[in-house]
mmCIF file of C-alpha atoms and ligand atoms in Angstrom:
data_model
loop_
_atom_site.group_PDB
_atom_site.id
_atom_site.type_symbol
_atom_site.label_atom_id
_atom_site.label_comp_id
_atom_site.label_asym_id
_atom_site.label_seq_id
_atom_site.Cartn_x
_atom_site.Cartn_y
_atom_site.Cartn_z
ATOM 1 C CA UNK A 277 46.662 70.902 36.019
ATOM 2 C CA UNK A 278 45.464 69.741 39.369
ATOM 3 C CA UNK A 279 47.309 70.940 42.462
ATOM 4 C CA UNK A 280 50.605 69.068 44.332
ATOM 5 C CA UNK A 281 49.184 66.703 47.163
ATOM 6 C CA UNK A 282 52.158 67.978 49.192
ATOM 7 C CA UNK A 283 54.885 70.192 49.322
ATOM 8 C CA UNK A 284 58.448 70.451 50.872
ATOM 9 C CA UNK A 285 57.738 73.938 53.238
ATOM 10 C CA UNK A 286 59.417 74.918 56.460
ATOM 11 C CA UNK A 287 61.657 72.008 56.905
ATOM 12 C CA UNK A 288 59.103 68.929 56.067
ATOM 13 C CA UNK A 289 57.033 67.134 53.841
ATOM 14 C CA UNK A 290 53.479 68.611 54.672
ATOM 15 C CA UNK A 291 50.012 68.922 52.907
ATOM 16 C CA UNK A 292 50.320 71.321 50.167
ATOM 17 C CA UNK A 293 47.067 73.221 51.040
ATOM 18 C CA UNK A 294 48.397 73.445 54.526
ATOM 19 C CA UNK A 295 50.931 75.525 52.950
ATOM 20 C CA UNK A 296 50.346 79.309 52.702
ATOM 21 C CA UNK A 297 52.265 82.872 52.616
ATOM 22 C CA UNK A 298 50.420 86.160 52.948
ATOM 23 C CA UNK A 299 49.809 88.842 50.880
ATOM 24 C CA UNK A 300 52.378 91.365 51.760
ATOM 25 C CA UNK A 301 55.192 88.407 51.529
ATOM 26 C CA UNK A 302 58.658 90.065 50.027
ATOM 27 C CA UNK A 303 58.729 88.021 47.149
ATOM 28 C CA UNK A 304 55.432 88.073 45.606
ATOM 29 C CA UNK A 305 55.581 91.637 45.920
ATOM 30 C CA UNK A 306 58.736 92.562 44.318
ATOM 31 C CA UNK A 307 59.847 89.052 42.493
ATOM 32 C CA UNK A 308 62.707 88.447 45.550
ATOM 33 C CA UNK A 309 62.875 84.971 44.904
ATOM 34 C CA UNK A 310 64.640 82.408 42.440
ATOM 35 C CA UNK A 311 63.950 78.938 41.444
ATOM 36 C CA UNK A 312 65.140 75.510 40.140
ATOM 37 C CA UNK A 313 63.464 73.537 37.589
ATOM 38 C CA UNK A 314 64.059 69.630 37.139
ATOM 39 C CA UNK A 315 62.603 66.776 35.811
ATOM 40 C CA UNK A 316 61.822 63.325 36.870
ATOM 41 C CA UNK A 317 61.284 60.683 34.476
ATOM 42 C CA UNK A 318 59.617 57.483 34.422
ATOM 43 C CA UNK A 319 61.114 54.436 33.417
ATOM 44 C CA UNK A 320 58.116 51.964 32.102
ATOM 45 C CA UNK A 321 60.712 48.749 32.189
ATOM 46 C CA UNK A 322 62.288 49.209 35.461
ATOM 47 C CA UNK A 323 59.424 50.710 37.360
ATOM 48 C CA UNK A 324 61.181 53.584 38.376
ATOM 49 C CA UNK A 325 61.396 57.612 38.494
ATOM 50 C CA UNK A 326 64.869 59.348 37.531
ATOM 51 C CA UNK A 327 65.315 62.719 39.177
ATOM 52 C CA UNK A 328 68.381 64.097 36.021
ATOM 53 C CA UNK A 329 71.349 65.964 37.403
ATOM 54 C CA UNK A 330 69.559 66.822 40.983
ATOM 55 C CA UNK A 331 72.533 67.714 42.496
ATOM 56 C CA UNK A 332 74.060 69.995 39.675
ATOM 57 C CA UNK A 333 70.211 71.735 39.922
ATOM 58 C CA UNK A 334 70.760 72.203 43.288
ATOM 59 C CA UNK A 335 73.811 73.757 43.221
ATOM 60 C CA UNK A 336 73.138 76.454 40.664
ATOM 61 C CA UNK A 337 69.730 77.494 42.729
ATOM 62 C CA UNK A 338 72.633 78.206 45.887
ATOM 63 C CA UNK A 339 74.285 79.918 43.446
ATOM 64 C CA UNK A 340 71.326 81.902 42.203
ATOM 65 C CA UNK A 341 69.916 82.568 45.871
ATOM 66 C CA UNK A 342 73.600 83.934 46.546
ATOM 67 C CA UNK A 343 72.880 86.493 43.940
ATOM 68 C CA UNK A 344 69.792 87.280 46.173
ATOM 69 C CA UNK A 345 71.912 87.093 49.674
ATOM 70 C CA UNK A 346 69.889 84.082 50.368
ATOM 71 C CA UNK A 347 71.021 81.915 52.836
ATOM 72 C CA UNK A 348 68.575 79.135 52.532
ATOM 73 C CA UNK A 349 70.626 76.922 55.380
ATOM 74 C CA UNK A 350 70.109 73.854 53.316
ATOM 75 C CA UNK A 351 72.979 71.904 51.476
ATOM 76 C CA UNK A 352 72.738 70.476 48.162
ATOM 77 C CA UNK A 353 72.366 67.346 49.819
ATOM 78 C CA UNK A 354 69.895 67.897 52.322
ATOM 79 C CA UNK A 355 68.135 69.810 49.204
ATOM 80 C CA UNK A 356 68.441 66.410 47.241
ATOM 81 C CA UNK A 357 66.747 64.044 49.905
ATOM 82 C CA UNK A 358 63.821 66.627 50.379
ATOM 83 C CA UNK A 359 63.081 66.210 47.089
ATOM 84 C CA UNK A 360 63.655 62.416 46.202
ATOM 85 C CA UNK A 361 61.317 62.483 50.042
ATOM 86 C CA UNK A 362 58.616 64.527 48.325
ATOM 87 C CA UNK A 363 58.302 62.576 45.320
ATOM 88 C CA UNK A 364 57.865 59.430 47.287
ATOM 89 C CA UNK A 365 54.632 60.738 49.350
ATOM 90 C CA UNK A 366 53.335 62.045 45.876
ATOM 91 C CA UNK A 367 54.102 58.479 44.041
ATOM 92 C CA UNK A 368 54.333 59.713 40.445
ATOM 93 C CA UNK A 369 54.437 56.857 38.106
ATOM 94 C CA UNK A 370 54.701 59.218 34.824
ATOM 95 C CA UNK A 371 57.125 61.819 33.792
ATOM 96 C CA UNK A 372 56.855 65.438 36.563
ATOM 97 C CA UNK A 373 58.378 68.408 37.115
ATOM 98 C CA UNK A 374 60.053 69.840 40.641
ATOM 99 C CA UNK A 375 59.856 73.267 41.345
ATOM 100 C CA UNK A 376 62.341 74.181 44.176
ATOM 101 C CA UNK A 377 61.808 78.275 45.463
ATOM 102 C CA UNK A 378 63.931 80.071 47.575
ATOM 103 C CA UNK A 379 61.821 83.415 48.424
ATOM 104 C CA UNK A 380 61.960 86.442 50.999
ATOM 105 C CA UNK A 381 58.921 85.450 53.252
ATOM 106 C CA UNK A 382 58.723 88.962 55.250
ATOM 107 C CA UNK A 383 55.279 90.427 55.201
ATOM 108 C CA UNK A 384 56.327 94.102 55.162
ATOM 109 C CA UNK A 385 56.483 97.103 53.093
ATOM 110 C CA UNK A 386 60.510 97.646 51.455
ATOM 111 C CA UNK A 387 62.741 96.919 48.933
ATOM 112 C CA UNK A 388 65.602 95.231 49.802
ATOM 113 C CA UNK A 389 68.321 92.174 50.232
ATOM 114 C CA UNK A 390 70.028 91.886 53.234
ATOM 115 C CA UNK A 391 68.640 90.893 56.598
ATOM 116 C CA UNK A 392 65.547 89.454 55.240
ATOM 117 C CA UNK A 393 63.982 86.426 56.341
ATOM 118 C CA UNK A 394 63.980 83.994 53.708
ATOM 119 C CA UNK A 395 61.658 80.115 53.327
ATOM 120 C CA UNK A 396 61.768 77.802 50.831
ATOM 121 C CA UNK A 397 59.361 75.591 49.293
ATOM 122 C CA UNK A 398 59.587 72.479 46.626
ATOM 123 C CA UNK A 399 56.999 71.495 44.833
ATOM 124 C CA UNK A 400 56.395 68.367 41.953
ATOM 125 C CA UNK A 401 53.898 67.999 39.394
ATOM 126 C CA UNK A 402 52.894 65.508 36.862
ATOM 127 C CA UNK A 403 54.569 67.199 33.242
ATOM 128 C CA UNK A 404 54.577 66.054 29.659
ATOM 129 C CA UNK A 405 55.890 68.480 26.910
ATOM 130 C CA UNK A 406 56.557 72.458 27.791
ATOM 131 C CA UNK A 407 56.677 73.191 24.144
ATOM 132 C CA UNK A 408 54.275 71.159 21.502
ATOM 133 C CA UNK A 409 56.111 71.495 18.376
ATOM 134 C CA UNK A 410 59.130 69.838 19.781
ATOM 135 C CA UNK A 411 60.258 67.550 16.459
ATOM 136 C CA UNK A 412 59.584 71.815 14.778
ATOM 137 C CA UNK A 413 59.355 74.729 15.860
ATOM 138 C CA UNK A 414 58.607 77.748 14.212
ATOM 139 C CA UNK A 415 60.027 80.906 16.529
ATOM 140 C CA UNK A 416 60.620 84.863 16.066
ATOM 141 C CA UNK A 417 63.173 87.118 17.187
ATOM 142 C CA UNK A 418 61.086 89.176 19.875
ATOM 143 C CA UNK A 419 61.055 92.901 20.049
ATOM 144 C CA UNK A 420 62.052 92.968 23.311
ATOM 145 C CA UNK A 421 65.821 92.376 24.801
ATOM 146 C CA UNK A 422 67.241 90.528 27.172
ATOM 147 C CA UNK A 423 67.632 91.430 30.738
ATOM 148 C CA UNK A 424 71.425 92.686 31.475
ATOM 149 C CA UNK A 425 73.985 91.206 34.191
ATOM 150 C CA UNK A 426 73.527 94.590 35.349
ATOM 151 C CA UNK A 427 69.642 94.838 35.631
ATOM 152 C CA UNK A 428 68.696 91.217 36.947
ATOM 153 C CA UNK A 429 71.573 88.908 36.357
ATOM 154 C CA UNK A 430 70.259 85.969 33.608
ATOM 155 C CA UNK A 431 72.478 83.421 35.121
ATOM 156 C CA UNK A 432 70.242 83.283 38.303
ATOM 157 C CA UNK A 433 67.302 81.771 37.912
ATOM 158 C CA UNK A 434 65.239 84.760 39.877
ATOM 159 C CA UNK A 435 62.096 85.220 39.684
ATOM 160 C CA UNK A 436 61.796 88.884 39.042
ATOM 161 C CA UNK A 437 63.478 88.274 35.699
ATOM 162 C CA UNK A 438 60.754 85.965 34.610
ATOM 163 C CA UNK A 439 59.155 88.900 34.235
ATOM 164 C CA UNK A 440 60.905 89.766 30.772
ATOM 165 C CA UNK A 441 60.720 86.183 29.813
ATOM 166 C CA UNK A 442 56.693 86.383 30.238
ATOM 167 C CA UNK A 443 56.923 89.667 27.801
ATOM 168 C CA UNK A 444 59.068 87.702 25.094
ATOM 169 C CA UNK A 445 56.630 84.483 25.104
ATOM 170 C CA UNK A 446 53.712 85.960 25.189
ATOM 171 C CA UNK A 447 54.273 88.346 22.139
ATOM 172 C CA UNK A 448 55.287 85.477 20.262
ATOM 173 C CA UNK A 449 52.358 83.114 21.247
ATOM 174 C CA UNK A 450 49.457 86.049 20.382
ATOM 175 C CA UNK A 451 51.508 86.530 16.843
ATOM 176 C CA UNK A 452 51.070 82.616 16.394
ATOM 177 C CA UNK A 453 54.838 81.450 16.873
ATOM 178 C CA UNK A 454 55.686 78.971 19.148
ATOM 179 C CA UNK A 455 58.501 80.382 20.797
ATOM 180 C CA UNK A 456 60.793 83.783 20.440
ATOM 181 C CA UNK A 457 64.625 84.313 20.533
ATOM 182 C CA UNK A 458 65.880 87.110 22.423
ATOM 183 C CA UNK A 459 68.857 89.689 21.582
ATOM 184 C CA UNK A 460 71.005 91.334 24.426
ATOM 185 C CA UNK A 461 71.238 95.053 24.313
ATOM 186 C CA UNK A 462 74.567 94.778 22.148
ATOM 187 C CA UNK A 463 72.201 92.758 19.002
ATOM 188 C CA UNK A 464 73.671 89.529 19.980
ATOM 189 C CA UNK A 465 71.458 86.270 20.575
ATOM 190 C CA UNK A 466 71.316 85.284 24.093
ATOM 191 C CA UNK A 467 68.565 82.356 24.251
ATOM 192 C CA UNK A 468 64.759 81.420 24.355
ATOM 193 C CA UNK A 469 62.109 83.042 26.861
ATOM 194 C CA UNK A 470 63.216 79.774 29.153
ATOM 195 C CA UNK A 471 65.965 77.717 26.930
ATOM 196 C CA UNK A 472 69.112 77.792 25.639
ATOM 197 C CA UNK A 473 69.675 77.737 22.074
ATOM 198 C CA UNK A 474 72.483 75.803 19.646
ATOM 199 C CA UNK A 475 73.084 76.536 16.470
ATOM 200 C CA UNK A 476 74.998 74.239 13.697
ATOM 201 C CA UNK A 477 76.982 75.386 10.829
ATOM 202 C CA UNK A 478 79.095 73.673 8.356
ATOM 203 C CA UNK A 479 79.566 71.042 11.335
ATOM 204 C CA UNK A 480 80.645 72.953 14.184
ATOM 205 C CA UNK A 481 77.663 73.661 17.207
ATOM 206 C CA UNK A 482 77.871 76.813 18.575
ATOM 207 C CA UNK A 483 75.661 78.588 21.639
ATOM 208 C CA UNK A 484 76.238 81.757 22.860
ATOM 209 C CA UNK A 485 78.524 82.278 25.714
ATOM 210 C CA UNK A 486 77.405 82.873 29.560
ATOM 211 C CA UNK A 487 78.903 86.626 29.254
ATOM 212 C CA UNK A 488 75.614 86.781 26.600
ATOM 213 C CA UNK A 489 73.228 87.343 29.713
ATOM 214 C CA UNK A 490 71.780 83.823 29.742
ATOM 215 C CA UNK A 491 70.885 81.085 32.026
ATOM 216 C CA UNK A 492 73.971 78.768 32.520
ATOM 217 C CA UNK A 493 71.677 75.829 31.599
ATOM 218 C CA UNK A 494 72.210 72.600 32.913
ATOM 219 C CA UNK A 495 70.698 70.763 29.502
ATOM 220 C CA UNK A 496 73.299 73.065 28.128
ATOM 221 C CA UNK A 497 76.185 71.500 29.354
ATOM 222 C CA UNK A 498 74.726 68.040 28.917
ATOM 223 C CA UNK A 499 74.792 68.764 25.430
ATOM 224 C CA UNK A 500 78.025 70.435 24.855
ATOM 225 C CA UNK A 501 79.389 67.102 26.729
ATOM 226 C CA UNK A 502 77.334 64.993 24.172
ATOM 227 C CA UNK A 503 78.168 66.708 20.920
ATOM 228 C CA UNK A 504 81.877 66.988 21.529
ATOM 229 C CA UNK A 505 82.243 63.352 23.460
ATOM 230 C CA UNK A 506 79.236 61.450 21.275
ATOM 231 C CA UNK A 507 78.726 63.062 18.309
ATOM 232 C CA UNK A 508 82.422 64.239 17.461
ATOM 233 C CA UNK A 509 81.328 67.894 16.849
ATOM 234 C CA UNK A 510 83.312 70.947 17.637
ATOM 235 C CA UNK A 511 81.346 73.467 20.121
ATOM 236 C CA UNK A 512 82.079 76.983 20.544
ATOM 237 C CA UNK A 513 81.143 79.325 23.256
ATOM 238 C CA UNK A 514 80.704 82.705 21.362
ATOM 239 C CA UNK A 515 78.769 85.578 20.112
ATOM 240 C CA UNK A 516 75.856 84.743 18.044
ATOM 241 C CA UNK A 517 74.415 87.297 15.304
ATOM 242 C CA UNK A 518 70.978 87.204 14.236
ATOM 243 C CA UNK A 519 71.818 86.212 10.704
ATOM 244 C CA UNK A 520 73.540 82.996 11.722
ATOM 245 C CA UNK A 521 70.719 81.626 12.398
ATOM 246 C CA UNK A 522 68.617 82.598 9.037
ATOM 247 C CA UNK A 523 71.457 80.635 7.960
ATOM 248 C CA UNK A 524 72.121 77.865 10.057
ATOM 249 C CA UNK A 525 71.753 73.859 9.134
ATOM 250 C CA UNK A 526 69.642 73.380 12.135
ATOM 251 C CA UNK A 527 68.959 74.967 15.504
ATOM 252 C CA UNK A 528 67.205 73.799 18.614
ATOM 253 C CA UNK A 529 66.441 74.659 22.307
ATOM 254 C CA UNK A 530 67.796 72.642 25.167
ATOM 255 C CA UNK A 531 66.278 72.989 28.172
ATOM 256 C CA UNK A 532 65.153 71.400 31.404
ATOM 257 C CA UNK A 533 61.443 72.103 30.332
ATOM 258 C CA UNK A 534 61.528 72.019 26.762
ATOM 259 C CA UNK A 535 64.306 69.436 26.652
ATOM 260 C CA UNK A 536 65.801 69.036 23.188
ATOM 261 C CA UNK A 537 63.199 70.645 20.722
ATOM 262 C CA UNK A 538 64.349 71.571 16.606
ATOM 263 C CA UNK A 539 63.775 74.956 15.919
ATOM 264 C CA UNK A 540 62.664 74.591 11.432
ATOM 265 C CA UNK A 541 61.661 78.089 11.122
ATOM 266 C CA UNK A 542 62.481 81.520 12.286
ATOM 267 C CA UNK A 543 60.644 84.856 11.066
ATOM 268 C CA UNK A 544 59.053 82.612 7.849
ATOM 269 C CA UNK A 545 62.639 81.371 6.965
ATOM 270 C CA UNK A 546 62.518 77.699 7.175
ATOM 271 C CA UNK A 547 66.230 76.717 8.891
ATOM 272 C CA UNK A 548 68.286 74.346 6.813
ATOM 273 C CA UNK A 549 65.494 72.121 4.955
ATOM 274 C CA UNK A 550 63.078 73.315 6.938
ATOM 275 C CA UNK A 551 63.308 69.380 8.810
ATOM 276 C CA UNK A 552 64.829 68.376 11.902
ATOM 277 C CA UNK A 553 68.436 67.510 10.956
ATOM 278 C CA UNK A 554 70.307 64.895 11.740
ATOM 279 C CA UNK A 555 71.928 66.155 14.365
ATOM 280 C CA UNK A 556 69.415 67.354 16.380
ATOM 281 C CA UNK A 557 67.576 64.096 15.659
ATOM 282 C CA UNK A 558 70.626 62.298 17.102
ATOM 283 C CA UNK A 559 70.934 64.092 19.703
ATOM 284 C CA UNK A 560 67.400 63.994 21.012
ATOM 285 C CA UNK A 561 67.454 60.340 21.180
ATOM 286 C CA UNK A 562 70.630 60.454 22.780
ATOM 287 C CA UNK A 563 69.348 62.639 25.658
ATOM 288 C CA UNK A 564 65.629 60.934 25.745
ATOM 289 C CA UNK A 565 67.351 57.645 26.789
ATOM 290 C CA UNK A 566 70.036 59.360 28.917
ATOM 291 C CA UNK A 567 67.346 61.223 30.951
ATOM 292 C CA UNK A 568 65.235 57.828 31.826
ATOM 293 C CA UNK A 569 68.439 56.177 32.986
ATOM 294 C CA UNK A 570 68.883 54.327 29.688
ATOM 295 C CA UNK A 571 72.443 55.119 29.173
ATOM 296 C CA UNK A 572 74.934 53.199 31.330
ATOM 297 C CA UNK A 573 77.487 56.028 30.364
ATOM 298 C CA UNK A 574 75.185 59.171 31.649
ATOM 299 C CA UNK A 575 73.574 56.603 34.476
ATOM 300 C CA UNK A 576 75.263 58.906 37.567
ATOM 301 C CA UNK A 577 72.882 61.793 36.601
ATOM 302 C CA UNK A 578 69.900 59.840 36.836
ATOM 303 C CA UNK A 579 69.203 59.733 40.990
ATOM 304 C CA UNK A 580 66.512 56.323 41.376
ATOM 305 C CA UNK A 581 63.405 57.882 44.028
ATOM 306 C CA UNK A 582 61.815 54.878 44.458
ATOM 307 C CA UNK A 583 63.871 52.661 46.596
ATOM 308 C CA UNK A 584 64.548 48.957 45.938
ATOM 309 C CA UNK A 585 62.894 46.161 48.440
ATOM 310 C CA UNK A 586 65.884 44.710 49.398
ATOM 311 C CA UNK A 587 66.620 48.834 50.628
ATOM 312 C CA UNK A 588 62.873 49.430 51.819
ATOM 313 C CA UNK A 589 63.194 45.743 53.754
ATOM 314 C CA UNK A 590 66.615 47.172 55.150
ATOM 315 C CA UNK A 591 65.194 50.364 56.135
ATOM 316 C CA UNK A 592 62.517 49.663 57.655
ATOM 317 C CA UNK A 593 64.345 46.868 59.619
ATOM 318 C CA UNK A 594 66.534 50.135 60.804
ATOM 319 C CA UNK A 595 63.369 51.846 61.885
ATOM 320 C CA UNK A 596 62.239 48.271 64.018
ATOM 321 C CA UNK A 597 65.489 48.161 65.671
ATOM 322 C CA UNK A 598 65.667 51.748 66.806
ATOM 323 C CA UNK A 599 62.151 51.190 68.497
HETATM 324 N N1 PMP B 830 67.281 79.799 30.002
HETATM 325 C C1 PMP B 830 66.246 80.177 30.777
HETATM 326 C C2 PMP B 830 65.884 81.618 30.845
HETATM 327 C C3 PMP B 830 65.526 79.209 31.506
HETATM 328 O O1 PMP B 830 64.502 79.574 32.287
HETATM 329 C C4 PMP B 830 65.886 77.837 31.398
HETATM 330 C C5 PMP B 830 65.086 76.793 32.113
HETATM 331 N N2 PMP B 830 65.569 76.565 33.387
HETATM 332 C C6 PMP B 830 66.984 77.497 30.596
HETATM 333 C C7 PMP B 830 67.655 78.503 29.908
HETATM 334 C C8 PMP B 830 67.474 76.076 30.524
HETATM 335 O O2 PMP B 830 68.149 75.756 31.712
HETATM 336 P P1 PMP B 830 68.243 74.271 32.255
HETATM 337 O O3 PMP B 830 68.827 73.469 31.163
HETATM 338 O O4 PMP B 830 69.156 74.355 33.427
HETATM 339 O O5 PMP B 830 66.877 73.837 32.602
#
């Protein structure tokens, strides 16, 4: 992967290898940071990139630098037009990824939250698939648990915790899987190493609730919406136990990164005929053509970066008549 022309740092758009922190920064020592992860996608026909649900993004990474007493003195908003500003001076023309960060930038020795001197960075890169076996994947239930609410809370996105997600994937990529499933403490699924999972039974979706120390996903409640409002499928909230899912009709993890993948095996089981489903199948489409602005109903979550020329003709008019 070759490195982001620019970045988003200290207020403006800037070359990104102008753009450095030192060694004893806060966060890289101790993981005093969180993060947002969204996706821009290209759309061939109309020449343009869709940034999905940037401002919902945005508000849960507040939300998660709250956790961290963060103040990062930017509003969703102004967090929105950095990015959709970034993306222009990079010019993708193909699906990326934006990495918003949120860190404590002091260079001293100390653990701690408040009164700390916090930057924040964004980020884009080109991005195709985070996970290969998307149409099937085959996954394990990992050895290791879930961080608690009470440790590092799940539902921020902080970086520390990535830490546990790095021990979950990694044991399952050296053992040949392609993903793991994690339990809480209590035996109870809670999600991926960086997804959200679903699972179907006898026609009613279920995920486990966000009291089950996970992320509160945004691709999570995009789904929810779809499979109660376009499928017609009941959706619970609840506890999950391990042997649900041995015995589901079909699985899957949603995510930002890893989007709408089928899960077909777990632990050498194969999960309902061992095929994506129908469902899941359904549902992918659904959200592939949602996501590149496709879908007139879901069209308000898909922000346009690239502006139109009748808009770049009247802006730039704006700038001549202000000279
Ligand atoms: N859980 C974890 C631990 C994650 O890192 C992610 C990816 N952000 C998700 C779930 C999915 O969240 P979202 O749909 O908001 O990308």
């Amino acid at each position: 992967m070759s490195l982001p022309e620019y970045a988003f740092f200290k207020g403006q758009v800037r070359k990104y290898q102008d753009c450095k922190v030192g060694l004893l920064t806060n966060a890289l020592n101790y993981g005093t940071a969180c993060f947002a992860g969204l996706r821009g996608y290209w759309n061939e026909e109309e020449e343009q990139l869709y940034v999905f649900r940037v401002q919902d993004h945005f508000r849960r990474f507040l939300k998660s630098a709250r956790l961290l007493m963060i103040d990062t003195g930017y509003s969703v908003d102004e967090l929105a037009s950095a990015t959709l500003e970034l993306l222009r001076a990079e010019g993708h023309r193909e699906d990326c990824y934006v990495r918003p960060l949120a860190f404590l930038s002091v260079e001293a020795i100390g653990v701690k939250l408040n009164d700390m001197e916090s930057s924040l960075s964004i980020v884009t890169v080109p991005f195709g698939r985070y996970v290969d076996a998307e149409e099937g994947a085959h996954v394990t239930f990992s050895a290791w648990r879930r961080v608690d609410d009470n440790a590092i809370p799940a539902r921020g996105k902080i970086a520390g915790s990535y830490v546990n997600s790095a021990f979950i994937k990694t044991d399952a990529l050296l053992a040949g899987f392609d993903e793991a499933l994690v339990l809480n403490q209590d035996g109870h699924l809670s999600e991926g190493s960086a997804e959200n999972i679903f699972v179907i039974r006898d026609g009613i979706a279920a995920t486990p609730s966000i009291t089950d120390n996970v992320l509160e996903g945004i691709t999570r409640r995009t789904v929810m919406q779809m499979l109660r409002d376009d499928i017609g499928m009941e959706v619970q909230e609840r506890s999950i136990d391990r042997t649900e899912i041995y015995l589901a009709d079909e699985v899957f993890f949603c995510g930002t990164g890893v989007q709408i993948a089928a899960i077909t095996r777990v632990d050498y089981r194969s999960i309902g005929t061992g095929k994506m489903g129908p469902v899941v199948s359904e549902l992918r489409d659904l959200y592939f053509n949602t996501v590149r602005g496709k879908e007139d109903k879901y069209r308000h979550w898909c922000t346009p970066v690239y502006l139109m020329q009748e808009e770049q003709a009247s802006a730039e008019a704006a700038i001549a008549s202000a000279d």
